[in-house]
mmCIF file of C-alpha atoms in Angstrom:
data_model
loop_
_atom_site.group_PDB
_atom_site.id
_atom_site.type_symbol
_atom_site.label_atom_id
_atom_site.label_comp_id
_atom_site.label_asym_id
_atom_site.label_seq_id
_atom_site.Cartn_x
_atom_site.Cartn_y
_atom_site.Cartn_z
ATOM 1 C CA MET A 1 -39.090 -60.442 -82.251
ATOM 2 C CA TRP A 2 -41.041 -58.268 -80.319
ATOM 3 C CA LYS A 3 -41.363 -60.657 -77.870
ATOM 4 C CA ASN A 4 -37.773 -61.845 -77.600
ATOM 5 C CA LEU A 5 -36.967 -58.456 -76.671
ATOM 6 C CA VAL A 6 -39.448 -57.956 -74.181
ATOM 7 C CA ASN A 7 -38.117 -61.122 -72.535
ATOM 8 C CA GLN A 8 -34.742 -59.401 -72.480
ATOM 9 C CA PHE A 9 -35.492 -56.413 -70.959
ATOM 10 C CA ASN A 10 -37.452 -58.148 -68.227
ATOM 11 C CA SER A 11 -34.558 -60.242 -67.746
ATOM 12 C CA LEU A 12 -31.802 -57.101 -67.871
ATOM 13 C CA PHE A 13 -33.781 -55.257 -65.384
ATOM 14 C CA VAL A 14 -33.952 -58.121 -63.116
ATOM 15 C CA ASN A 15 -30.303 -58.383 -63.380
ATOM 16 C CA ALA A 16 -30.307 -55.337 -62.381
ATOM 17 C CA TYR A 17 -32.761 -55.148 -59.784
ATOM 18 C CA LYS A 18 -30.952 -57.781 -58.140
ATOM 19 C CA LEU A 19 -27.619 -56.537 -58.173
ATOM 20 C CA MET A 20 -28.953 -52.930 -57.228
ATOM 21 C CA GLY A 21 -30.662 -54.725 -54.589
ATOM 22 C CA PHE A 22 -27.395 -56.463 -53.760
ATOM 23 C CA ALA A 23 -25.352 -53.304 -53.650
ATOM 24 C CA VAL A 24 -27.826 -51.538 -51.393
ATOM 25 C CA LEU A 25 -27.552 -54.552 -48.950
ATOM 26 C CA THR A 26 -24.010 -54.371 -49.285
ATOM 27 C CA ALA A 27 -23.743 -50.833 -48.481
ATOM 28 C CA ILE A 28 -26.019 -50.884 -45.161
ATOM 29 C CA LEU A 29 -23.893 -53.770 -44.272
ATOM 30 C CA VAL A 30 -20.871 -52.339 -44.693
ATOM 31 C CA GLY A 31 -22.382 -49.184 -43.038
ATOM 32 C CA ILE A 32 -23.790 -51.303 -40.068
ATOM 33 C CA VAL A 33 -20.209 -53.083 -40.017
ATOM 34 C CA SER A 34 -18.295 -49.892 -40.140
ATOM 35 C CA TYR A 35 -20.566 -48.341 -37.234
ATOM 36 C CA LEU A 36 -20.218 -51.392 -34.963
ATOM 37 C CA GLY A 37 -16.994 -51.304 -36.101
ATOM 38 C CA MET A 38 -16.316 -47.612 -35.022
ATOM 39 C CA SER A 39 -18.340 -47.939 -32.304
ATOM 40 C CA LEU A 40 -16.150 -50.888 -30.815
ATOM 41 C CA PHE A 41 -12.823 -48.720 -31.580
ATOM 42 C CA TYR A 42 -13.987 -45.894 -29.281
ATOM 43 C CA LEU A 43 -15.737 -47.686 -26.509
ATOM 44 C CA VAL A 44 -12.417 -49.271 -26.298
ATOM 45 C CA ASP A 45 -10.138 -46.692 -27.334
ATOM 46 C CA ARG A 46 -7.940 -44.472 -24.686
ATOM 47 C CA GLU A 47 -6.049 -42.193 -27.295
ATOM 48 C CA TRP A 48 -8.915 -39.802 -29.071
ATOM 49 C CA VAL A 49 -9.106 -36.340 -28.788
ATOM 50 C CA ALA A 50 -12.056 -34.254 -29.932
ATOM 51 C CA PRO A 51 -10.817 -30.661 -31.595
ATOM 52 C CA ILE A 52 -12.680 -27.537 -30.932
ATOM 53 C CA ILE A 53 -11.535 -23.837 -33.099
ATOM 54 C CA LEU A 54 -11.470 -21.224 -30.947
ATOM 55 C CA SER A 55 -12.589 -17.936 -32.449
ATOM 56 C CA PRO A 56 -13.056 -13.924 -31.029
ATOM 57 C CA SER A 57 -17.284 -14.909 -31.183
ATOM 58 C CA SER A 58 -16.647 -18.552 -29.262
ATOM 59 C CA GLU A 59 -18.120 -18.448 -26.087
ATOM 60 C CA ARG A 60 -15.701 -19.530 -23.814
ATOM 61 C CA VAL A 61 -13.375 -17.029 -25.580
ATOM 62 C CA ILE A 62 -15.778 -13.995 -24.374
ATOM 63 C CA GLN A 63 -16.012 -15.059 -20.968
ATOM 64 C CA MET A 64 -12.847 -15.080 -20.595
ATOM 65 C CA ASN A 65 -12.796 -12.101 -22.532
ATOM 66 C CA SER A 66 -15.364 -10.599 -19.891
ATOM 67 C CA GLN A 67 -12.729 -12.457 -16.769
ATOM 68 C CA LEU A 68 -10.057 -10.453 -18.241
ATOM 69 C CA ILE A 69 -11.326 -7.198 -17.609
ATOM 70 C CA GLN A 70 -13.147 -7.667 -14.109
ATOM 71 C CA GLN A 71 -9.936 -9.232 -12.936
ATOM 72 C CA LYS A 72 -8.067 -5.975 -14.862
ATOM 73 C CA TYR A 73 -10.415 -3.982 -12.847
ATOM 74 C CA ASN A 74 -9.954 -5.515 -9.884
ATOM 75 C CA HIS A 75 -6.579 -4.886 -9.994
ATOM 76 C CA ASP A 76 -6.337 -1.781 -11.211
ATOM 77 C CA LYS A 77 -8.656 -0.515 -8.276
ATOM 78 C CA LEU A 78 -6.588 -2.388 -5.979
ATOM 79 C CA GLU A 79 -3.804 -0.146 -7.137
ATOM 80 C CA VAL A 80 -5.605 2.849 -7.181
ATOM 81 C CA GLU A 81 -6.156 2.224 -3.578
ATOM 82 C CA ARG A 82 -2.903 1.266 -2.327
ATOM 83 C CA MET A 83 -1.748 4.618 -4.335
ATOM 84 C CA MET A 84 -3.674 6.424 -2.025
ATOM 85 C CA LEU A 85 -2.832 4.490 1.131
ATOM 86 C CA GLU A 86 0.758 5.104 0.608
ATOM 87 C CA THR A 87 0.017 8.396 0.134
ATOM 88 C CA GLN A 88 -2.097 8.940 3.518
ATOM 89 C CA LEU A 89 1.253 7.066 4.972
ATOM 90 C CA ARG A 90 3.554 9.822 3.805
ATOM 91 C CA SER A 91 1.653 12.075 4.272
ATOM 92 C CA ILE A 92 2.038 10.443 8.534
ATOM 93 C CA GLU A 93 5.987 9.739 7.544
ATOM 94 C CA ARG A 94 6.322 13.984 7.099
ATOM 95 C CA THR A 95 4.349 15.034 9.735
ATOM 96 C CA LEU A 96 6.238 11.968 12.108
ATOM 97 C CA ALA A 97 9.078 13.804 11.274
ATOM 98 C CA VAL A 98 8.132 17.232 11.716
ATOM 99 C CA ASN A 99 7.256 16.121 15.358
ATOM 100 C CA ARG A 100 10.228 14.577 15.590
ATOM 101 C CA THR A 101 12.622 17.580 14.303
ATOM 102 C CA PHE A 102 10.571 19.088 16.611
ATOM 103 C CA GLN A 103 10.924 17.967 20.019
ATOM 104 C CA GLU A 104 14.525 17.514 19.568
ATOM 105 C CA ARG A 105 14.895 21.182 18.795
ATOM 106 C CA PHE A 106 12.302 21.884 21.425
ATOM 107 C CA LYS A 107 14.578 20.067 23.775
ATOM 108 C CA LYS A 108 17.291 21.803 22.321
ATOM 109 C CA ALA A 109 15.691 25.668 22.717
ATOM 110 C CA ILE A 110 14.922 25.005 26.423
ATOM 111 C CA SER A 111 18.641 24.370 26.993
ATOM 112 C CA ALA A 112 19.759 27.164 25.515
ATOM 113 C CA ASP A 113 17.269 29.180 27.090
ATOM 114 C CA ARG A 114 18.352 28.304 30.768
ATOM 115 C CA ALA A 115 22.183 28.603 29.938
ATOM 116 C CA VAL A 116 21.558 32.261 28.639
ATOM 117 C CA LYS A 117 19.392 32.902 31.545
ATOM 118 C CA GLN A 118 21.831 31.430 33.856
ATOM 119 C CA ARG A 119 24.308 34.075 32.115
ATOM 120 C CA GLU A 120 21.952 36.916 32.648
ATOM 121 C CA LEU A 121 21.240 35.824 36.344
ATOM 122 C CA LYS A 122 24.831 35.644 37.036
ATOM 123 C CA GLY A 123 25.967 38.904 35.005
ATOM 124 C CA LEU A 124 22.919 40.066 38.014
ATOM 125 C CA SER A 125 24.318 38.793 40.909
ATOM 126 C CA LYS A 126 27.560 40.567 39.874
ATOM 127 C CA ILE A 127 25.590 43.283 38.857
ATOM 128 C CA TYR A 128 23.675 43.476 42.165
ATOM 129 C CA SER A 129 26.588 42.567 44.435
ATOM 130 C CA GLU A 130 28.527 46.044 43.241
ATOM 131 C CA TYR A 131 25.177 47.601 43.339
ATOM 132 C CA LEU A 132 24.709 46.382 47.231
ATOM 133 C CA ALA A 133 28.631 47.823 47.987
ATOM 134 C CA THR A 134 27.867 50.605 46.212
ATOM 135 C CA LYS A 135 24.767 51.695 48.002
ATOM 136 C CA THR A 136 26.264 50.587 51.518
ATOM 137 C CA LYS A 137 28.842 53.387 50.903
ATOM 138 C CA VAL A 138 26.843 56.594 49.672
ATOM 139 C CA GLN A 139 24.227 55.752 52.237
ATOM 140 C CA GLU A 140 26.868 56.159 55.018
ATOM 141 C CA ALA A 141 28.487 58.880 53.273
ATOM 142 C CA ASN A 142 24.717 61.116 52.594
ATOM 143 C CA GLU A 143 23.871 59.889 56.217
ATOM 144 C CA ALA A 144 27.676 61.311 57.554
ATOM 145 C CA PHE A 145 26.983 64.531 55.523
ATOM 146 C CA THR A 146 23.428 64.778 56.832
ATOM 147 C CA LYS A 147 24.492 64.609 60.101
ATOM 148 C CA MET A 148 27.386 66.919 60.170
ATOM 149 C CA SER A 149 24.891 69.714 57.507
ATOM 150 C CA GLU A 150 22.459 69.772 60.139
ATOM 151 C CA GLN A 151 24.611 70.283 63.161
ATOM 152 C CA ASP A 152 26.627 73.188 60.972
ATOM 153 C CA LEU A 153 23.242 74.626 59.623
ATOM 154 C CA LYS A 154 21.895 74.881 63.427
ATOM 155 C CA LYS A 155 24.593 76.534 64.306
ATOM 156 C CA ASN A 156 25.312 78.762 61.748
ATOM 157 C CA PHE A 157 21.342 79.536 61.817
ATOM 158 C CA GLU A 158 21.302 80.502 65.876
ATOM 159 C CA ALA A 159 24.558 82.425 64.882
ATOM 160 C CA GLY A 160 22.739 84.670 62.682
ATOM 161 C CA LEU A 161 25.097 83.459 59.978
ATOM 162 C CA VAL A 162 22.185 81.917 57.630
ATOM 163 C CA ASP A 163 19.078 84.052 57.474
ATOM 164 C CA GLU A 164 15.613 82.078 57.438
ATOM 165 C CA ASP A 165 15.450 81.839 53.517
ATOM 166 C CA GLY A 166 18.290 79.668 53.333
ATOM 167 C CA TYR A 167 18.246 78.034 56.225
ATOM 168 C CA ILE A 168 14.602 76.020 54.546
ATOM 169 C CA ARG A 169 16.497 75.982 51.335
ATOM 170 C CA THR A 170 19.746 73.805 52.858
ATOM 171 C CA LYS A 171 16.586 71.921 55.084
ATOM 172 C CA PHE A 172 14.980 70.948 51.914
ATOM 173 C CA ALA A 173 18.526 70.148 49.894
ATOM 174 C CA LEU A 174 19.394 68.004 52.892
ATOM 175 C CA SER A 175 16.146 65.985 52.790
ATOM 176 C CA GLN A 176 16.837 65.252 48.620
ATOM 177 C CA SER A 177 19.504 62.497 50.472
ATOM 178 C CA ILE A 178 16.335 60.486 52.212
ATOM 179 C CA THR A 179 14.764 60.347 48.802
ATOM 180 C CA ASN A 180 17.678 59.219 47.360
ATOM 181 C CA LYS A 181 17.608 56.585 50.035
ATOM 182 C CA ILE A 182 14.471 55.164 48.871
ATOM 183 C CA ALA A 183 15.514 55.389 45.279
ATOM 184 C CA TYR A 184 18.305 52.843 45.820
ATOM 185 C CA ASP A 185 16.298 50.743 48.074
ATOM 186 C CA GLN A 186 13.378 50.622 45.151
ATOM 187 C CA LYS A 187 16.293 50.043 42.935
ATOM 188 C CA GLN A 188 17.163 47.105 45.466
ATOM 189 C CA VAL A 189 13.967 45.343 45.322
ATOM 190 C CA ASP A 190 13.589 45.564 41.624
ATOM 191 C CA PHE A 191 17.119 43.831 41.420
ATOM 192 C CA GLU A 192 16.000 41.393 43.776
ATOM 193 C CA SER A 193 12.801 40.543 42.137
ATOM 194 C CA ARG A 194 14.446 39.865 38.805
ATOM 195 C CA LYS A 195 16.907 38.178 40.345
ATOM 196 C CA LEU A 196 13.820 35.802 41.966
ATOM 197 C CA GLU A 197 12.072 35.981 38.286
ATOM 198 C CA LEU A 198 16.029 34.359 36.838
ATOM 199 C CA GLU A 199 16.279 31.332 39.522
ATOM 200 C CA ARG A 200 12.394 30.390 39.854
ATOM 201 C CA LYS A 201 12.906 30.325 35.637
ATOM 202 C CA ILE A 202 16.376 28.769 35.258
ATOM 203 C CA ALA A 203 14.533 26.139 37.722
ATOM 204 C CA SER A 204 11.629 25.727 36.278
ATOM 205 C CA LEU A 205 13.310 24.587 32.836
ATOM 206 C CA ARG A 206 15.531 22.808 34.863
ATOM 207 C CA THR A 207 12.927 20.810 36.154
ATOM 208 C CA LEU A 208 11.262 20.660 32.367
ATOM 209 C CA GLU A 209 14.756 19.665 30.613
ATOM 210 C CA ASP A 210 14.651 16.693 33.744
ATOM 211 C CA ARG A 211 10.735 15.782 32.784
ATOM 212 C CA LEU A 212 11.440 15.898 29.195
ATOM 213 C CA SER A 213 14.090 13.195 30.258
ATOM 214 C CA GLN A 214 11.361 11.470 32.339
ATOM 215 C CA THR A 215 14.054 11.856 35.480
ATOM 216 C CA ASN A 216 11.858 14.140 37.324
ATOM 217 C CA SER A 217 8.277 16.038 36.628
ATOM 218 C CA ILE A 218 7.432 19.357 37.066
ATOM 219 C CA GLY A 219 7.486 21.345 39.883
ATOM 220 C CA GLU A 220 4.902 22.143 42.451
ATOM 221 C CA HIS A 221 5.178 25.781 41.457
ATOM 222 C CA PRO A 222 6.087 25.624 37.787
ATOM 223 C CA ASN A 223 6.575 29.232 36.015
ATOM 224 C CA TYR A 224 3.716 29.922 33.504
ATOM 225 C CA ASP A 225 5.795 30.564 30.739
ATOM 226 C CA VAL A 226 7.061 27.010 31.057
ATOM 227 C CA LEU A 227 4.187 25.511 31.825
ATOM 228 C CA LEU A 228 2.575 26.614 28.442
ATOM 229 C CA MET A 229 6.143 25.038 26.317
ATOM 230 C CA GLU A 230 5.139 22.159 28.383
ATOM 231 C CA LYS A 231 2.145 21.851 26.637
ATOM 232 C CA GLU A 232 2.959 22.778 22.985
ATOM 233 C CA TYR A 233 5.951 19.736 23.751
ATOM 234 C CA GLN A 234 3.181 17.327 25.240
ATOM 235 C CA ASN A 235 0.935 18.269 21.933
ATOM 236 C CA SER A 236 3.394 17.104 19.505
ATOM 237 C CA LEU A 237 3.988 14.072 21.170
ATOM 238 C CA LEU A 238 0.386 13.338 21.667
ATOM 239 C CA GLU A 239 -0.172 14.011 18.085
ATOM 240 C CA ALA A 240 2.908 11.797 16.968
ATOM 241 C CA ALA A 241 1.587 9.065 19.531
ATOM 242 C CA GLU A 242 -1.750 9.227 17.554
ATOM 243 C CA LEU A 243 -0.178 9.310 13.652
ATOM 244 C CA GLU A 244 2.325 5.804 14.684
ATOM 245 C CA SER A 245 -0.942 4.177 16.008
ATOM 246 C CA GLN A 246 -2.532 5.202 12.787
ATOM 247 C CA LYS A 247 0.265 4.110 10.594
ATOM 248 C CA GLN A 248 0.781 0.829 11.356
ATOM 249 C CA PRO A 249 -2.930 -0.353 10.098
ATOM 250 C CA ILE A 250 -2.236 1.383 6.834
ATOM 251 C CA VAL A 251 1.123 -0.587 6.601
ATOM 252 C CA GLN A 252 -0.788 -3.767 7.172
ATOM 253 C CA GLN A 253 -3.284 -2.522 4.686
ATOM 254 C CA ILE A 254 -0.802 -1.674 2.126
ATOM 255 C CA ALA A 255 0.613 -5.652 2.597
ATOM 256 C CA MET A 256 -2.468 -7.174 2.460
ATOM 257 C CA LEU A 257 -3.566 -5.296 -0.569
ATOM 258 C CA ASP A 258 -0.035 -6.409 -2.059
ATOM 259 C CA SER A 259 -0.748 -9.715 -1.583
ATOM 260 C CA SER A 260 -3.797 -9.311 -3.218
ATOM 261 C CA MET A 261 -2.637 -8.247 -6.425
ATOM 262 C CA GLU A 262 0.462 -10.500 -6.613
ATOM 263 C CA GLN A 263 -2.505 -13.112 -6.721
ATOM 264 C CA TYR A 264 -4.019 -11.118 -9.323
ATOM 265 C CA ASP A 265 -1.377 -10.689 -11.552
ATOM 266 C CA LYS A 266 -1.439 -14.527 -11.582
ATOM 267 C CA ILE A 267 -4.695 -14.874 -12.591
ATOM 268 C CA LEU A 268 -4.263 -12.478 -15.322
ATOM 269 C CA ALA A 269 -0.670 -14.457 -16.072
ATOM 270 C CA THR A 270 -2.228 -17.638 -16.193
ATOM 271 C CA ILE A 271 -5.590 -15.940 -18.410
ATOM 272 C CA GLN A 272 -2.820 -14.143 -20.736
ATOM 273 C CA GLN A 273 -1.094 -17.728 -21.153
ATOM 274 C CA SER A 274 -4.127 -19.787 -22.225
ATOM 275 C CA PRO A 275 -5.776 -20.392 -25.547
ATOM 276 C CA TYR A 276 -8.451 -18.408 -24.604
ATOM 277 C CA TYR A 277 -6.851 -15.306 -24.607
ATOM 278 C CA LYS A 278 -4.850 -15.862 -27.829
ATOM 279 C CA ALA A 279 -8.377 -16.451 -29.424
ATOM 280 C CA MET A 280 -9.429 -13.544 -28.888
ATOM 281 C CA THR A 281 -7.144 -12.161 -31.613
ATOM 282 C CA GLU A 282 -6.765 -14.988 -34.247
ATOM 283 C CA LYS A 283 -8.380 -18.595 -34.224
ATOM 284 C CA VAL A 284 -6.924 -20.930 -32.161
ATOM 285 C CA SER A 285 -7.775 -25.234 -32.419
ATOM 286 C CA ILE A 286 -7.941 -26.813 -28.364
ATOM 287 C CA ALA A 287 -9.192 -30.315 -27.989
ATOM 288 C CA PHE A 288 -11.030 -31.706 -25.257
ATOM 289 C CA SER A 289 -9.944 -35.227 -23.874
ATOM 290 C CA PRO A 290 -11.992 -36.953 -21.325
ATOM 291 C CA TYR A 291 -10.185 -38.393 -17.797
ATOM 292 C CA SER A 292 -9.541 -42.113 -19.186
ATOM 293 C CA ASN A 293 -7.232 -40.641 -22.468
ATOM 294 C CA LEU A 294 -5.022 -38.366 -19.740
ATOM 295 C CA HIS A 295 -2.526 -41.199 -19.593
ATOM 296 C CA ASN A 296 -1.612 -40.930 -23.309
ATOM 297 C CA ILE A 297 -1.927 -36.772 -23.512
ATOM 298 C CA ARG A 298 2.049 -35.247 -23.355
ATOM 299 C CA GLN A 299 3.674 -32.291 -23.764
ATOM 300 C CA GLY A 300 4.993 -32.885 -27.695
ATOM 301 C CA ALA A 301 3.100 -36.109 -28.268
ATOM 302 C CA PRO A 302 2.402 -36.358 -32.579
ATOM 303 C CA ILE A 303 -1.492 -35.898 -33.511
ATOM 304 C CA TYR A 304 -2.541 -38.023 -36.136
ATOM 305 C CA GLY A 305 -5.568 -37.075 -38.620
ATOM 306 C CA CYS A 306 -6.818 -39.805 -40.416
ATOM 307 C CA SER A 307 -8.943 -38.865 -44.237
ATOM 308 C CA LEU A 308 -11.344 -42.231 -44.665
ATOM 309 C CA GLU A 309 -12.406 -42.367 -40.517
ATOM 310 C CA LEU A 310 -10.032 -45.363 -39.050
ATOM 311 C CA ILE A 311 -7.710 -45.435 -42.086
ATOM 312 C CA TRP A 312 -5.261 -43.741 -44.596
ATOM 313 C CA CYS A 313 -3.703 -41.507 -41.058
ATOM 314 C CA HIS A 314 -0.477 -39.088 -40.911
ATOM 315 C CA LYS A 315 0.586 -36.924 -38.031
ATOM 316 C CA VAL A 316 -1.143 -33.432 -38.607
ATOM 317 C CA GLY A 317 0.711 -32.048 -35.304
ATOM 318 C CA GLU A 318 1.373 -31.696 -31.766
ATOM 319 C CA VAL A 319 0.004 -31.541 -28.302
ATOM 320 C CA VAL A 320 1.644 -27.981 -26.752
ATOM 321 C CA LYS A 321 0.126 -28.467 -23.022
ATOM 322 C CA LEU A 322 -2.764 -29.370 -20.421
ATOM 323 C CA LEU A 323 -4.862 -26.795 -20.155
ATOM 324 C CA ASP A 324 -6.561 -26.234 -16.117
ATOM 325 C CA GLY A 325 -9.908 -26.967 -15.445
ATOM 326 C CA GLU A 326 -12.417 -29.540 -15.409
ATOM 327 C CA ILE A 327 -15.422 -29.538 -18.491
ATOM 328 C CA SER A 328 -17.741 -31.602 -19.515
ATOM 329 C CA ALA A 329 -18.538 -32.640 -23.339
ATOM 330 C CA ARG A 330 -20.034 -35.251 -25.178
ATOM 331 C CA HIS A 331 -18.406 -38.638 -26.673
ATOM 332 C CA PRO A 332 -17.364 -38.211 -30.583
ATOM 333 C CA MET A 333 -19.430 -41.604 -31.377
ATOM 334 C CA PHE A 334 -21.729 -41.824 -28.468
ATOM 335 C CA SER A 335 -24.294 -39.122 -27.268
ATOM 336 C CA SER A 336 -22.724 -39.780 -23.692
ATOM 337 C CA GLU A 337 -21.594 -36.762 -21.733
ATOM 338 C CA LEU A 338 -17.597 -37.070 -20.096
ATOM 339 C CA ARG A 339 -15.757 -35.227 -17.989
ATOM 340 C CA GLY A 340 -12.055 -33.955 -18.655
ATOM 341 C CA VAL A 341 -9.926 -31.299 -19.455
ATOM 342 C CA MET A 342 -9.161 -29.174 -22.187
ATOM 343 C CA VAL A 343 -5.936 -29.729 -24.377
ATOM 344 C CA GLU A 344 -4.050 -27.299 -26.334
ATOM 345 C CA ILE A 345 -2.633 -28.905 -29.668
ATOM 346 C CA LYS A 346 -0.511 -27.358 -32.695
ATOM 347 C CA LEU A 347 -1.765 -28.300 -35.929
ATOM 348 C CA ASP A 348 -0.058 -28.436 -39.641
ATOM 349 C CA ASP A 349 -3.673 -27.078 -40.877
ATOM 350 C CA MET A 350 -6.554 -26.054 -38.672
ATOM 351 C CA THR A 351 -8.878 -27.751 -41.454
ATOM 352 C CA TRP A 352 -7.916 -30.680 -39.022
ATOM 353 C CA ALA A 353 -10.491 -28.715 -36.092
ATOM 354 C CA GLU A 354 -13.043 -29.226 -38.117
ATOM 355 C CA GLU A 355 -12.364 -32.989 -37.815
ATOM 356 C CA GLN A 356 -15.101 -35.079 -34.838
ATOM 357 C CA ALA A 357 -12.322 -36.950 -33.801
ATOM 358 C CA LEU A 358 -8.213 -37.331 -33.662
ATOM 359 C CA HIS A 359 -5.601 -39.617 -32.515
ATOM 360 C CA VAL A 360 -2.994 -38.903 -30.068
ATOM 361 C CA ASP A 361 0.524 -40.789 -30.171
ATOM 362 C CA SER A 362 -0.235 -43.537 -32.756
ATOM 363 C CA LYS A 363 -1.960 -43.925 -35.705
ATOM 364 C CA PRO A 364 -5.460 -45.603 -34.781
ATOM 365 C CA LEU A 365 -5.576 -49.630 -35.438
ATOM 366 C CA LEU A 366 -1.834 -48.774 -36.756
ATOM 367 C CA ILE A 367 -2.856 -47.904 -40.452
#
C-alpha cells in the first residue's frame, strides 16, 4: 500500500515537474517572441513618442529658469542704459533749445540796439545842428559886443570917465567871452565824439547783423563791445554744434538698444510660451520624437496608450505643438542614441506620461 502511494506521488511529482517545465519554457518562448515582436515593431514603427514628465525640479526646467533670469537681467540692463541715454538726449535737446532761443533773441537784440542807437544818433545830430547854429550866432554877437565894448572902454578910460579899477574889472568881464568860446568849442568836441562813437557802433552792429546772416564779415576796426557780443554768439554756435555731434550717436545707440531689447522680448516670449516655463509652477507632459517619426506629428493628432504593451490601446491625449531645438534621447526599446525634437502633448491622465512609449495618430497593430 505504501509502495502504491509512493509510486502515485512520484508520478504526480513527475507530471507536475513536466507541467512546470512546459510552463516555464512556454513563458520563456512567449517572452522571447514578445521581445522579438516588440523589437521588430519598434524597428519599423514610425508613430511612437517617448513621454517625459517635467516638474520644477527637472534639469531642463532649472536650466530654462536660469536662462529666463539671465535674459530678463540683460533686457532690464539694456532698458536702464536706454533710460540713461534718453535722459542725456533730453538734456542735450534742452541745451540746444536754449542756444537756439539765445541766438534768435541775440539777433533781435542786435537789431533793436542798432535801431535805438540810430534814433539816438538822429536826435543827437539834430541837437548838434541846432547847437552849431546857436554857437555861431552867440560867437558873432560876443565878438561884436567885445569889439565895441573894448573901443568904448578905451575911449572912456582915456577921457577919464572910467577909473583904473573899473577899467580892469570891465576888461576882466570882457575876457570871459573868450572862456565862453573855449567852453563852446569843448562842447562841440563832446558832441562830435559822441556822434562818431554812435556812428561807429551803428556801423559795427550793422556789420555784425550781416555776419550773423553770413552775408559779410566784421570790418577791420569793429567796436570792442561788438566783438565781445560776437564772441558770445559764436560760443553759442560752437556749443550747439558740439551738442548736435553728440546727439546723433546717442540716437543711434538708442535705436540699437531698441533693436536688442526687441530681440530679448522675442526670446522671453518664446521662453514663456514653452512647456519648460509652465513646468516651473506645475507638472507638464512632453514627449521625445526622433526625426524619422516627425511626419506623423501634427497639432491635434491623437495619442494612444496601451494597457498591455502593444494591445488593449485607447486614446489618452493629443499633440499640442512641436518645440524648437534639437535634442538627443535614447530609444525606448533599444539603447541607441537618437536625434529629434520635443513635442508638447496634452494627456487626459498624467499617469500615461510614465509609460515608456505612446503612439501617435493610430493604435499600434490596430488593436
